[in-house]
Tab-separated table of C-alpha atoms in Angstrom:
chain	number	residue	atom	x	y	z
A	1	MET	CA	9.754	1.349	30.719
A	2	ASN	CA	12.160	1.641	33.677
A	3	ILE	CA	14.008	4.923	33.525
A	4	SER	CA	16.877	6.183	35.696
A	5	ALA	CA	15.810	9.308	37.487
A	6	ARG	CA	16.912	12.752	36.551
A	7	THR	CA	14.713	15.655	37.624
A	8	SER	CA	13.523	17.893	34.819
A	9	HIS	CA	12.435	21.480	35.433
A	10	ARG	CA	11.400	22.151	31.878
A	11	ASN	CA	8.028	23.687	31.259
A	12	TRP	CA	5.584	21.201	29.886
A	13	LYS	CA	3.097	22.225	27.327
A	14	ALA	CA	-0.088	20.234	27.046
A	15	HIS	CA	-0.281	18.176	23.906
A	16	VAL	CA	-3.733	18.528	22.497
A	17	LEU	CA	-4.769	16.040	19.903
A	18	GLY	CA	-7.824	17.655	18.376
A	19	ALA	CA	-10.311	15.562	16.516
A	20	ALA	CA	-9.974	17.803	13.480
A	21	THR	CA	-6.195	17.341	13.420
A	22	ALA	CA	-6.523	13.576	13.744
A	23	ALA	CA	-8.937	13.558	10.835
A	24	ALA	CA	-6.510	15.599	8.771
A	25	LEU	CA	-3.641	13.204	9.464
A	26	LEU	CA	-5.794	10.266	8.467
A	27	ALA	CA	-6.610	12.012	5.219
A	28	SER	CA	-2.905	12.611	4.456
A	29	THR	CA	-1.742	9.064	5.199
A	30	ALA	CA	-4.618	6.667	4.595
A	31	CYS	CA	-5.931	5.138	1.425
A	32	SER	CA	-9.089	6.575	-0.067
A	33	PRO	CA	-12.067	5.745	2.202
A	34	ASN	CA	-13.904	2.653	1.125
A	35	GLU	CA	-17.583	2.901	0.397
A	36	GLY	CA	-20.043	0.062	0.489
A	37	ASP	CA	-23.747	-0.536	0.172
A	38	GLY	CA	-25.640	-0.898	3.423
A	39	PRO	CA	-27.394	-4.093	4.415
A	40	ASP	CA	-30.694	-5.035	2.807
A	41	ASN	CA	-33.567	-3.296	4.586
A	42	GLY	CA	-36.169	-5.922	3.626
A	43	LYS	CA	-38.590	-6.772	6.434
A	44	PRO	CA	-39.315	-10.387	7.360
A	45	SER	CA	-42.711	-11.539	6.207
A	46	GLY	CA	-45.279	-12.324	8.854
A	47	SER	CA	-47.425	-15.441	9.224
A	48	ALA	CA	-50.695	-15.475	7.286
A	49	THR	CA	-52.694	-16.242	10.443
A	50	ALA	CA	-50.554	-14.560	13.133
A	51	PRO	CA	-51.002	-10.812	13.946
A	52	THR	CA	-47.332	-10.299	14.716
A	53	SER	CA	-44.355	-10.259	12.313
A	54	GLN	CA	-41.778	-12.989	12.409
A	55	ALA	CA	-38.516	-11.867	14.103
A	56	PRO	CA	-35.323	-11.893	12.009
A	57	SER	CA	-33.316	-15.079	12.367
A	58	PRO	CA	-30.039	-14.932	14.372
A	59	SER	CA	-28.073	-15.586	11.191
A	60	ALA	CA	-29.714	-12.614	9.471
A	61	SER	CA	-28.911	-10.333	12.417
A	62	ALA	CA	-25.304	-11.490	12.450
A	63	SER	CA	-25.063	-10.794	8.740
A	64	ARG	CA	-26.304	-7.240	9.237
A	65	GLU	CA	-23.873	-6.633	12.093
A	66	THR	CA	-20.862	-7.801	10.135
A	67	GLN	CA	-21.638	-5.821	6.994
A	68	LYS	CA	-19.781	-2.512	7.226
A	69	PRO	CA	-19.041	0.082	4.549
A	70	ASP	CA	-15.314	-0.456	5.028
A	71	ASP	CA	-15.667	-4.128	4.148
A	72	THR	CA	-16.479	-3.220	0.549
A	73	PRO	CA	-13.614	-1.875	-1.590
A	74	SER	CA	-14.099	1.449	-3.299
A	75	ALA	CA	-14.719	1.627	-7.012
A	76	THR	CA	-11.198	2.910	-7.679
A	77	PRO	CA	-8.915	1.648	-4.870
A	78	SER	CA	-5.345	2.877	-4.606
A	79	PRO	CA	-2.719	0.273	-5.509
A	80	ALA	CA	-1.483	-1.508	-2.407
A	81	PRO	CA	2.252	-1.832	-1.780
A	82	THR	CA	3.753	-5.290	-2.096
A	83	LYS	CA	6.548	-6.887	-0.098
A	84	THR	CA	8.611	-7.650	-3.140
A	85	GLY	CA	7.931	-4.446	-5.001
A	86	GLY	CA	6.769	-6.642	-7.825
A	87	GLY	CA	5.751	-5.018	-11.034
A	88	GLY	CA	2.471	-5.348	-12.814
A	89	ASP	CA	-0.904	-3.835	-12.132
A	90	GLY	CA	0.624	-0.666	-10.690
A	91	ALA	CA	1.635	-2.345	-7.423
A	92	LEU	CA	3.884	-0.249	-5.192
A	93	ALA	CA	6.968	-1.559	-3.442
A	94	LEU	CA	7.444	-1.157	0.287
A	95	CYS	CA	10.223	1.244	1.208
A	96	THR	CA	13.094	-0.610	2.877
A	97	ALA	CA	16.349	0.244	4.614
A	98	GLY	CA	18.150	-0.116	1.297
A	99	THR	CA	15.951	2.370	-0.570
A	100	VAL	CA	15.565	5.212	1.947
A	101	SER	CA	17.564	7.548	4.169
A	102	ILE	CA	16.291	8.930	7.479
A	103	THR	CA	17.408	12.086	9.284
A	104	ALA	CA	16.423	13.550	12.658
A	105	THR	CA	16.298	17.293	13.345
A	106	SER	CA	15.252	19.386	16.326
A	107	ALA	CA	11.839	21.018	16.019
A	108	ASP	CA	12.555	23.367	18.926
A	109	ASP	CA	13.785	26.942	18.683
A	110	PRO	CA	17.555	27.517	18.522
A	111	GLY	CA	19.086	27.508	21.994
A	112	GLU	CA	16.270	25.470	23.541
A	113	SER	CA	16.692	21.927	24.809
A	114	VAL	CA	15.616	19.350	22.258
A	115	ARG	CA	12.225	17.963	23.233
A	116	HIS	CA	10.639	17.623	19.794
A	117	VAL	CA	12.293	15.675	16.982
A	118	LEU	CA	11.269	15.583	13.319
A	119	PHE	CA	12.151	12.471	11.319
A	120	THR	CA	12.441	12.899	7.551
A	121	ILE	CA	12.489	9.810	5.341
A	122	GLU	CA	13.594	10.169	1.712
A	123	ASN	CA	13.186	7.679	-1.093
A	124	THR	CA	16.732	7.281	-2.424
A	125	GLY	CA	15.798	4.465	-4.792
A	126	SER	CA	14.747	4.560	-8.429
A	127	LYS	CA	11.154	3.370	-7.940
A	128	THR	CA	8.150	4.711	-6.069
A	129	CYS	CA	7.654	3.029	-2.687
A	130	ALA	CA	5.450	3.368	0.385
A	131	VAL	CA	6.050	3.652	4.137
A	132	TYR	CA	3.403	2.220	6.448
A	133	HIS	CA	2.035	3.268	9.818
A	134	TYR	CA	4.596	4.847	12.181
A	135	PRO	CA	8.361	4.370	12.582
A	136	HIS	CA	9.627	1.886	15.161
A	137	VAL	CA	11.931	4.238	17.075
A	138	GLN	CA	14.441	2.741	19.507
A	139	LEU	CA	16.385	5.058	21.798
A	140	GLY	CA	19.673	3.727	23.143
A	141	GLY	CA	19.213	2.579	26.732
A	142	ALA	CA	15.425	2.301	26.502
A	143	ARG	CA	13.869	-1.118	27.054
A	144	GLY	CA	11.081	-0.664	24.551
A	145	LEU	CA	10.106	1.139	21.374
A	146	VAL	CA	8.659	4.643	21.393
A	147	PRO	CA	4.827	4.308	21.512
A	148	ASP	CA	2.824	5.801	18.668
A	149	ILE	CA	0.186	8.478	19.095
A	150	LYS	CA	-3.052	6.528	18.883
A	151	LEU	CA	-5.476	7.701	16.226
A	152	VAL	CA	-9.216	7.176	16.644
A	153	PRO	CA	-10.427	5.576	14.525
A	154	ALA	CA	-7.269	3.738	13.567
A	155	PRO	CA	-6.462	4.264	9.884
A	156	LYS	CA	-7.058	1.343	7.540
A	157	ASP	CA	-4.006	0.497	5.417
A	158	PRO	CA	-2.342	3.859	6.158
A	159	TYR	CA	0.734	4.625	4.130
A	160	ALA	CA	2.611	7.507	2.562
A	161	THR	CA	3.691	7.060	-1.050
A	162	LEU	CA	7.139	8.346	-2.000
A	163	ALA	CA	8.329	8.875	-5.550
A	164	PRO	CA	12.123	8.835	-6.013
A	165	GLY	CA	13.615	11.835	-4.208
A	166	LYS	CA	10.407	12.612	-2.287
A	167	VAL	CA	10.046	12.663	1.507
A	168	ALA	CA	7.636	11.937	4.344
A	169	TYR	CA	7.718	12.936	8.010
A	170	ALA	CA	7.078	11.612	11.509
A	171	ALA	CA	7.439	13.678	14.688
A	172	MET	CA	8.436	12.584	18.189
A	173	VAL	CA	7.997	14.250	21.567
A	174	LEU	CA	10.619	13.178	24.103
A	175	ASN	CA	9.580	14.216	27.575
A	176	GLY	CA	7.269	15.882	30.049
A	177	PRO	CA	7.429	17.125	33.648
A	178	MET	CA	8.890	14.074	35.341
A	179	ASP	CA	12.131	12.127	35.769
A	180	GLU	CA	14.171	11.643	32.615
A	181	ALA	CA	16.826	9.318	31.221
A	182	PRO	CA	19.571	10.069	28.690
A	183	THR	CA	20.147	8.509	25.294
A	184	LYS	CA	22.971	8.925	22.818
A	185	SER	CA	21.636	6.917	19.876
A	186	ILE	CA	18.527	6.459	17.714
A	187	THR	CA	17.496	3.672	15.369
A	188	VAL	CA	14.380	3.483	13.191
A	189	GLN	CA	12.800	0.371	11.707
A	190	LEU	CA	10.050	0.414	9.076
A	191	GLN	CA	6.788	-1.538	9.085
A	192	ASP	CA	4.998	-3.840	6.693
A	193	ARG	CA	1.276	-3.531	5.937
A	194	THR	CA	0.356	-5.000	9.341
A	195	SER	CA	0.501	-2.474	12.158
A	196	GLY	CA	3.232	-3.364	14.638
A	197	SER	CA	5.165	-5.450	12.107
A	198	LYS	CA	8.806	-4.958	11.142
A	199	ILE	CA	10.514	-5.053	7.768
A	200	GLY	CA	14.233	-5.022	7.069
A	201	GLU	CA	17.002	-4.042	9.443
A	202	PRO	CA	16.937	-1.074	11.866
A	203	ILE	CA	18.365	2.124	10.382
A	204	LYS	CA	20.849	4.063	12.497
A	205	VAL	CA	19.852	7.732	12.584
A	206	ALA	CA	22.264	10.536	13.472
A	207	MET	CA	21.413	12.550	16.588
A	208	PRO	CA	19.583	15.846	15.955
A	209	GLY	CA	22.486	18.243	16.546
A	210	VAL	CA	23.172	17.195	20.144
A	211	ASP	CA	25.197	14.445	21.790
A	212	THR	CA	22.509	13.488	24.313
A	213	LEU	CA	18.716	13.518	24.355
A	214	TYR	CA	16.564	13.186	27.482
A	215	TYR	CA	13.320	11.231	27.479
A	216	ASN	CA	10.702	9.750	29.789
A	217	ASP	CA	7.323	8.035	29.677
A	218	PHE	CA	5.805	10.959	27.761
A	219	LEU	CA	7.583	9.643	24.644
A	220	ARG	CA	5.313	9.455	21.591
A	221	VAL	CA	5.774	9.337	17.808
A	222	THR	CA	3.329	10.113	14.999
A	223	HIS	CA	2.466	8.149	11.880
A	224	TRP	CA	4.278	8.879	8.628
A	225	THR	CA	2.752	11.701	6.599
A	226	THR	CA	3.794	13.811	3.631
A	227	ASP	CA	2.557	16.904	5.508
A	228	LYS	CA	5.388	18.225	7.689
A	229	ALA	CA	3.256	20.794	9.509
A	230	LEU	CA	0.643	18.186	10.324
A	231	ALA	CA	3.195	15.832	11.856
A	232	LEU	CA	4.503	18.605	14.107
A	233	ARG	CA	1.013	19.755	15.067
A	234	PHE	CA	0.470	16.525	16.967
A	235	ILE	CA	3.403	17.086	19.320
A	236	MET	CA	3.624	20.860	19.647
A	237	VAL	CA	1.248	23.539	20.883
A	238	SER	CA	0.800	26.285	18.308
């Protein structure tokens, strides 16, 4: 991202992404962990006349390497959202621009410059829907989208389920101790099941109580979660 220079003298607090916090966020956004049976532990039979055992064939080794617990669905998987929101079998619809509203508020103390923004998405429709992954946030004047805070391991099929009138959150940190650029607008676009995908049109979001925000390459945004405190924990030092 190329950013016009503007020197910032704000104090920068280190953003610590603890392993325990990452695990908690995964638990609040992801589907139930899948469990699977491990590979067969049978040993290859040896030759009747040879003293040594026969080595496993390459195909058997490859089979063992590709069998992972996550490859086997759990006994009671959560219903996966569908693009069309089709009925039947408890399938959930994906939240879209036409069924949600998004607001942005400052997460900083009154009187402080806005460096931390909390996005709140509300299901304004009549049916339960789901939001996937993280919001695609575009700041006016920026050449690219705000990067997400990488979770290790990456969640599998992560989504937050919203009943009508319910909300989920994502938090964004704007800047650190380096040159900054201004922005006067924010748009948010939702994702499909595939990480990095886009669904529907971008949603224009009102500025969080200020006319101008300042950002730089420290920009990051969290995944959607129904836990407000958890979203903020990733971008703020307690």
